[in-house]
Amino acid sequence: MWAFACGAIASGAGIGERWFPIALGVLLAGPLLCGTSQAVNDWFDRHVDAINEPHRVIPSGRMPGQWGLAIAIAMSVLSMAVAALLGPLVFAAALVGLALAWGYSAPPFRFKQNGWVGNGVVGLSYETLPWITAATAALGHAPSTRTLLIALLYGIGAHGILTLNDFKSIKGDQQMGVDTLPVLHGAQNAARIACLVMAIPQACVILLLAQAGLQTGAMLVGVVLALQLLCMIRFLGDPEGKAIWYSAVGVGLYVTGMMATAVALGSLTLPAPPLG
């Protein structure tokens, strides 16, 4: 939802009469497509969740039989029906996102089996894809190369966000053969990788904003990144104990920087004020 809103704002196109399709796009990106991806993941991860989080609705038995799978399928159909209302471009983007959501969790692909691949897929589909889709839908054509690159950078940085989520399930992932970064490289090294993967793309965004003459935006993202770096020091001191804390604080700062970037980019295309 946040990435779609960022894309719409970054386009610089006036919302005006387009508020309804933009709001519908936010609904599609968030509760529908993101919700679908969670439903799919809950079903195909039910055996891992039985070890890590047995209280969840499927492993606890509160949702019996194949209801979890049925919900994932029903939400997929509903998502594509809503996407069809927003035109062929959004429908195609939603179809790609939905395919990645199923491929992430479901065999035979099950991208999540490797943390490098799975986290990359989710980062690009959660951040880059909705950002570009919203900007293109708002403009009626592809956004600038700068906007495309920044959307890609934030998607790459989200790889680190997904790694943070893997710290809470190390035990079950090890038993079930899910090679997340904490399983592959150990908690300390995975924490270092997550921090670097989140920080470097944001530093590149700062440079791109400064190059475009968007000094205020660059400064705001710089402040947000500096605060994250301070939080990273605490996180690296106890990765397993502080992963949930850093997910809340660090990711909140990360997406704040995304919105600051979107507002800055949007100002590039705003009409100049009338003279006199």
Short mmCIF file of C-alpha atoms in Angstrom, two decimals:
data_model
loop_
_atom_site.label_atom_id
_atom_site.label_comp_id
_atom_site.label_asym_id
_atom_site.label_seq_id
_atom_site.Cartn_x
_atom_site.Cartn_y
_atom_site.Cartn_z
CA MET A 1 0.00 0.00 0.00
CA TRP A 2 2.75 2.41 1.02
CA ALA A 3 4.82 1.74 -2.11
CA PHE A 4 1.77 2.25 -4.37
CA ALA A 5 1.02 5.56 -2.65
CA CYS A 6 4.68 6.56 -3.04
CA GLY A 7 4.52 5.82 -6.76
CA ALA A 8 1.38 7.91 -7.22
CA ILE A 9 2.90 10.85 -5.32
CA ALA A 10 6.28 10.55 -7.06
CA SER A 11 4.57 10.85 -10.45
CA GLY A 12 3.69 14.47 -9.71
CA ALA A 13 0.35 13.97 -11.47
CA GLY A 14 -2.58 15.69 -9.81
CA ILE A 15 -4.84 13.24 -8.02
CA GLY A 16 -8.00 15.32 -8.48
CA GLU A 17 -10.61 13.25 -10.28
CA ARG A 18 -8.35 10.19 -10.17
CA TRP A 19 -8.67 9.77 -6.40
CA PHE A 20 -10.97 6.76 -6.70
CA PRO A 21 -8.76 4.59 -8.98
CA ILE A 22 -5.72 5.54 -6.89
CA ALA A 23 -7.54 4.56 -3.69
CA LEU A 24 -8.66 1.34 -5.37
CA GLY A 25 -5.04 0.72 -6.38
CA VAL A 26 -3.90 1.13 -2.78
CA LEU A 27 -6.59 -1.36 -1.72
CA LEU A 28 -5.42 -3.77 -4.42
CA ALA A 29 -1.73 -3.47 -3.49
CA GLY A 30 -2.36 -3.86 0.25
CA PRO A 31 -5.27 -5.88 1.65
CA LEU A 32 -5.85 -7.80 -1.58
CA LEU A 33 -2.51 -8.71 -3.20
CA CYS A 34 -0.35 -8.43 -0.08
CA GLY A 35 -3.10 -10.17 1.90
CA THR A 36 -3.22 -12.91 -0.71
CA SER A 37 0.53 -13.44 -0.48
CA GLN A 38 0.18 -13.84 3.30
CA ALA A 39 -2.67 -16.33 2.90
CA VAL A 40 -0.65 -18.36 0.38
CA ASN A 41 2.37 -18.29 2.67
CA ASP A 42 0.33 -19.34 5.72
CA TRP A 43 -0.97 -22.39 3.86
CA PHE A 44 2.29 -23.64 2.37
CA ASP A 45 4.27 -22.82 5.54
CA ARG A 46 1.85 -24.51 7.92
CA HIS A 47 4.38 -27.25 8.75
CA VAL A 48 7.12 -24.72 9.52
CA ASP A 49 4.66 -22.60 11.54
CA ALA A 50 3.73 -25.69 13.57
CA ILE A 51 7.30 -25.52 14.95
CA ASN A 52 7.89 -21.76 15.11
CA GLU A 53 4.40 -20.38 15.77
CA PRO A 54 2.00 -23.22 16.68
CA HIS A 55 -0.59 -20.71 17.90
CA ARG A 56 -1.33 -19.48 14.35
CA VAL A 57 -4.75 -20.30 12.96
CA ILE A 58 -3.78 -23.14 10.61
CA PRO A 59 -1.26 -25.14 12.71
CA SER A 60 -3.41 -24.65 15.82
CA GLY A 61 -6.36 -26.28 14.07
CA ARG A 62 -8.66 -23.27 14.39
CA MET A 63 -8.84 -23.25 10.58
CA PRO A 64 -9.30 -26.94 9.72
CA GLY A 65 -9.01 -28.89 6.50
CA GLN A 66 -8.13 -27.01 3.35
CA TRP A 67 -9.80 -23.73 4.29
CA GLY A 68 -6.45 -21.95 4.19
CA LEU A 69 -5.88 -22.98 0.58
CA ALA A 70 -9.45 -22.07 -0.36
CA ILE A 71 -9.02 -18.59 1.10
CA ALA A 72 -5.76 -18.07 -0.81
CA ILE A 73 -7.43 -19.07 -4.09
CA ALA A 74 -10.54 -16.93 -3.44
CA MET A 75 -8.40 -13.88 -2.61
CA SER A 76 -6.36 -14.42 -5.77
CA VAL A 77 -9.51 -14.37 -7.90
CA LEU A 78 -10.86 -11.29 -6.10
CA SER A 79 -7.53 -9.47 -6.53
CA MET A 80 -7.48 -10.03 -10.27
CA ALA A 81 -11.12 -8.97 -10.59
CA VAL A 82 -10.33 -5.64 -8.91
CA ALA A 83 -7.14 -5.27 -10.98
CA ALA A 84 -9.22 -5.68 -14.16
CA LEU A 85 -11.23 -2.60 -13.16
CA LEU A 86 -8.05 -0.50 -13.21
CA GLY A 87 -7.05 -1.26 -16.79
CA PRO A 88 -4.70 -3.60 -18.65
CA LEU A 89 -1.46 -2.12 -17.24
CA VAL A 90 -2.46 -2.58 -13.61
CA PHE A 91 -3.96 -5.99 -14.43
CA ALA A 92 -0.66 -7.14 -15.96
CA ALA A 93 1.36 -5.82 -13.00
CA ALA A 94 -1.04 -7.47 -10.55
CA LEU A 95 -0.74 -10.75 -12.44
CA VAL A 96 3.06 -10.61 -12.15
CA GLY A 97 2.80 -9.80 -8.44
CA LEU A 98 0.34 -12.64 -7.87
CA ALA A 99 2.54 -15.11 -9.74
CA LEU A 100 5.51 -14.10 -7.58
CA ALA A 101 3.40 -14.44 -4.44
CA TRP A 102 2.47 -18.02 -5.28
CA GLY A 103 5.97 -18.81 -6.55
CA TYR A 104 7.49 -17.57 -3.31
CA SER A 105 5.63 -20.06 -1.13
CA ALA A 106 4.27 -22.84 -3.33
CA PRO A 107 6.08 -25.72 -5.00
CA PRO A 108 7.61 -26.36 -7.45
CA PHE A 109 9.29 -22.93 -7.30
CA ARG A 110 9.06 -22.09 -3.59
CA PHE A 111 11.53 -19.22 -3.90
CA LYS A 112 11.67 -18.84 -0.13
CA GLN A 113 13.74 -22.02 0.08
CA ASN A 114 16.73 -19.76 -0.60
CA GLY A 115 16.90 -16.50 1.31
CA TRP A 116 18.84 -14.67 -1.39
CA VAL A 117 16.27 -15.48 -4.08
CA GLY A 118 13.08 -15.38 -2.03
CA ASN A 119 13.79 -12.10 -0.27
CA GLY A 120 14.72 -10.51 -3.58
CA VAL A 121 11.46 -11.62 -5.16
CA VAL A 122 9.42 -10.21 -2.28
CA GLY A 123 11.37 -6.94 -2.13
CA LEU A 124 10.83 -6.23 -5.82
CA SER A 125 7.16 -7.22 -5.75
CA TYR A 126 6.37 -5.35 -2.51
CA GLU A 127 8.21 -2.11 -3.29
CA THR A 128 9.44 -1.73 -6.89
CA LEU A 129 6.47 -3.19 -8.76
CA PRO A 130 3.67 -1.22 -7.02
CA TRP A 131 5.74 2.00 -7.10
CA ILE A 132 6.29 1.78 -10.87
CA THR A 133 2.73 0.61 -11.52
CA ALA A 134 1.20 3.52 -9.61
CA ALA A 135 3.48 6.10 -11.26
CA THR A 136 2.75 4.75 -14.73
CA ALA A 137 -1.00 4.59 -14.12
CA ALA A 138 -1.03 8.16 -12.80
CA LEU A 139 1.03 9.54 -15.70
CA GLY A 140 -0.39 7.44 -18.51
CA HIS A 141 3.16 6.55 -19.58
CA ALA A 142 6.36 5.19 -18.07
CA PRO A 143 7.95 7.41 -15.40
CA SER A 144 11.42 8.92 -15.68
CA THR A 145 14.55 6.80 -15.56
CA ARG A 146 15.37 8.42 -12.21
CA THR A 147 12.04 7.30 -10.73
CA LEU A 148 12.48 3.77 -12.12
CA LEU A 149 15.95 3.54 -10.61
CA ILE A 150 14.83 4.81 -7.21
CA ALA A 151 11.92 2.35 -7.18
CA LEU A 152 14.39 -0.43 -7.96
CA LEU A 153 16.75 0.71 -5.20
CA TYR A 154 14.00 0.66 -2.58
CA GLY A 155 13.00 -2.81 -3.76
CA ILE A 156 16.59 -4.01 -3.35
CA GLY A 157 16.75 -2.46 0.12
CA ALA A 158 13.59 -4.35 1.06
CA HIS A 159 15.61 -7.56 0.70
CA GLY A 160 17.14 -6.60 4.05
CA ILE A 161 13.70 -6.03 5.55
CA LEU A 162 12.69 -9.57 4.63
CA THR A 163 15.87 -10.92 6.21
CA LEU A 164 14.86 -9.29 9.51
CA ASN A 165 11.63 -11.27 9.38
CA ASP A 166 13.59 -14.53 9.14
CA PHE A 167 15.24 -14.23 12.56
CA LYS A 168 12.10 -15.27 14.40
CA SER A 169 11.87 -18.63 12.62
CA ILE A 170 15.46 -19.89 12.58
CA LYS A 171 14.68 -23.10 14.49
CA GLY A 172 11.83 -24.22 12.28
CA ASP A 173 13.61 -23.17 9.09
CA GLN A 174 16.65 -25.26 10.03
CA GLN A 175 14.50 -28.32 10.71
CA MET A 176 12.48 -27.94 7.50
CA GLY A 177 15.44 -27.14 5.24
CA VAL A 178 14.48 -23.52 4.49
CA ASP A 179 17.75 -21.76 3.71
CA THR A 180 17.10 -18.23 4.95
CA LEU A 181 20.09 -15.94 5.39
CA PRO A 182 20.24 -16.54 9.18
CA VAL A 183 20.29 -20.30 8.48
CA LEU A 184 22.84 -20.03 5.66
CA HIS A 185 25.22 -17.52 7.23
CA GLY A 186 24.41 -17.44 10.95
CA ALA A 187 22.54 -14.74 12.85
CA GLN A 188 25.43 -12.27 13.15
CA ASN A 189 26.47 -12.38 9.50
CA ALA A 190 22.85 -12.27 8.32
CA ALA A 191 22.32 -9.15 10.45
CA ARG A 192 25.33 -7.48 8.85
CA ILE A 193 24.04 -8.38 5.38
CA ALA A 194 20.56 -7.04 6.18
CA CYS A 195 21.95 -3.74 7.42
CA LEU A 196 24.20 -3.28 4.39
CA VAL A 197 21.45 -4.22 1.94
CA MET A 198 19.11 -1.69 3.55
CA ALA A 199 21.65 1.13 3.91
CA ILE A 200 23.49 1.11 0.57
CA PRO A 201 20.42 1.60 -1.67
CA GLN A 202 19.27 4.50 0.51
CA ALA A 203 22.70 6.12 0.18
CA CYS A 204 22.32 5.79 -3.60
CA VAL A 205 18.86 7.40 -3.39
CA ILE A 206 20.39 10.35 -1.52
CA LEU A 207 22.95 10.82 -4.29
CA LEU A 208 20.27 10.65 -7.00
CA LEU A 209 18.11 13.23 -5.21
CA ALA A 210 21.08 15.55 -4.72
CA GLN A 211 22.03 15.15 -8.38
CA ALA A 212 18.50 16.17 -9.37
CA GLY A 213 18.77 19.32 -7.25
CA LEU A 214 16.35 17.98 -4.64
CA GLN A 215 18.51 19.00 -1.68
CA THR A 216 15.70 19.02 0.90
CA GLY A 217 14.64 15.51 -0.05
CA ALA A 218 18.23 14.31 0.03
CA MET A 219 18.73 15.83 3.51
CA LEU A 220 15.53 14.24 4.86
CA VAL A 221 16.48 10.79 3.58
CA GLY A 222 19.98 11.37 4.97
CA VAL A 223 18.58 12.09 8.43
CA VAL A 224 16.36 9.01 8.25
CA LEU A 225 19.32 6.87 7.21
CA ALA A 226 21.48 8.27 10.02
CA LEU A 227 18.80 7.30 12.56
CA GLN A 228 18.69 3.82 11.06
CA LEU A 229 22.44 3.49 11.38
CA LEU A 230 22.19 4.27 15.10
CA CYS A 231 19.48 1.62 15.45
CA MET A 232 21.60 -0.85 13.46
CA ILE A 233 24.36 -0.61 16.06
CA ARG A 234 21.96 -1.82 18.73
CA PHE A 235 20.53 -4.51 16.45
CA LEU A 236 23.98 -5.87 15.57
CA GLY A 237 24.75 -6.25 19.28
CA ASP A 238 22.00 -8.87 19.65
CA PRO A 239 20.51 -9.83 16.25
CA GLU A 240 18.13 -12.55 17.43
CA GLY A 241 16.97 -10.59 20.46
CA LYS A 242 16.57 -7.23 18.68
CA ALA A 243 15.31 -8.33 15.23
CA ILE A 244 11.65 -7.68 16.03
CA TRP A 245 12.50 -4.33 17.61
CA TYR A 246 14.55 -3.28 14.60
CA SER A 247 11.82 -4.48 12.24
CA ALA A 248 9.47 -2.02 13.92
CA VAL A 249 11.81 0.95 14.32
CA GLY A 250 14.21 0.54 11.40
CA VAL A 251 11.59 -0.40 8.82
CA GLY A 252 9.41 2.48 9.97
CA LEU A 253 12.29 4.85 9.28
CA TYR A 254 13.00 3.15 5.94
CA VAL A 255 9.47 3.66 4.61
CA THR A 256 9.44 7.22 5.96
CA GLY A 257 12.43 7.87 3.73
CA MET A 258 10.52 6.33 0.83
CA MET A 259 7.70 8.82 1.23
CA ALA A 260 10.11 11.75 1.59
CA THR A 261 11.73 10.62 -1.66
CA ALA A 262 8.35 10.33 -3.40
CA VAL A 263 7.33 13.85 -2.35
CA ALA A 264 10.66 15.21 -3.57
CA LEU A 265 10.32 13.47 -6.95
CA GLY A 266 6.75 14.68 -7.29
CA SER A 267 7.88 18.27 -6.84
CA LEU A 268 9.99 17.97 -9.99
CA THR A 269 6.89 17.68 -12.15
CA LEU A 270 4.61 20.11 -10.36
CA PRO A 271 3.50 23.06 -12.51
CA ALA A 272 5.32 26.31 -11.84
CA PRO A 273 3.28 28.91 -9.87
CA PRO A 274 1.79 31.75 -11.98
CA LEU A 275 3.75 35.00 -12.14
CA GLY A 276 2.44 38.20 -10.69
#
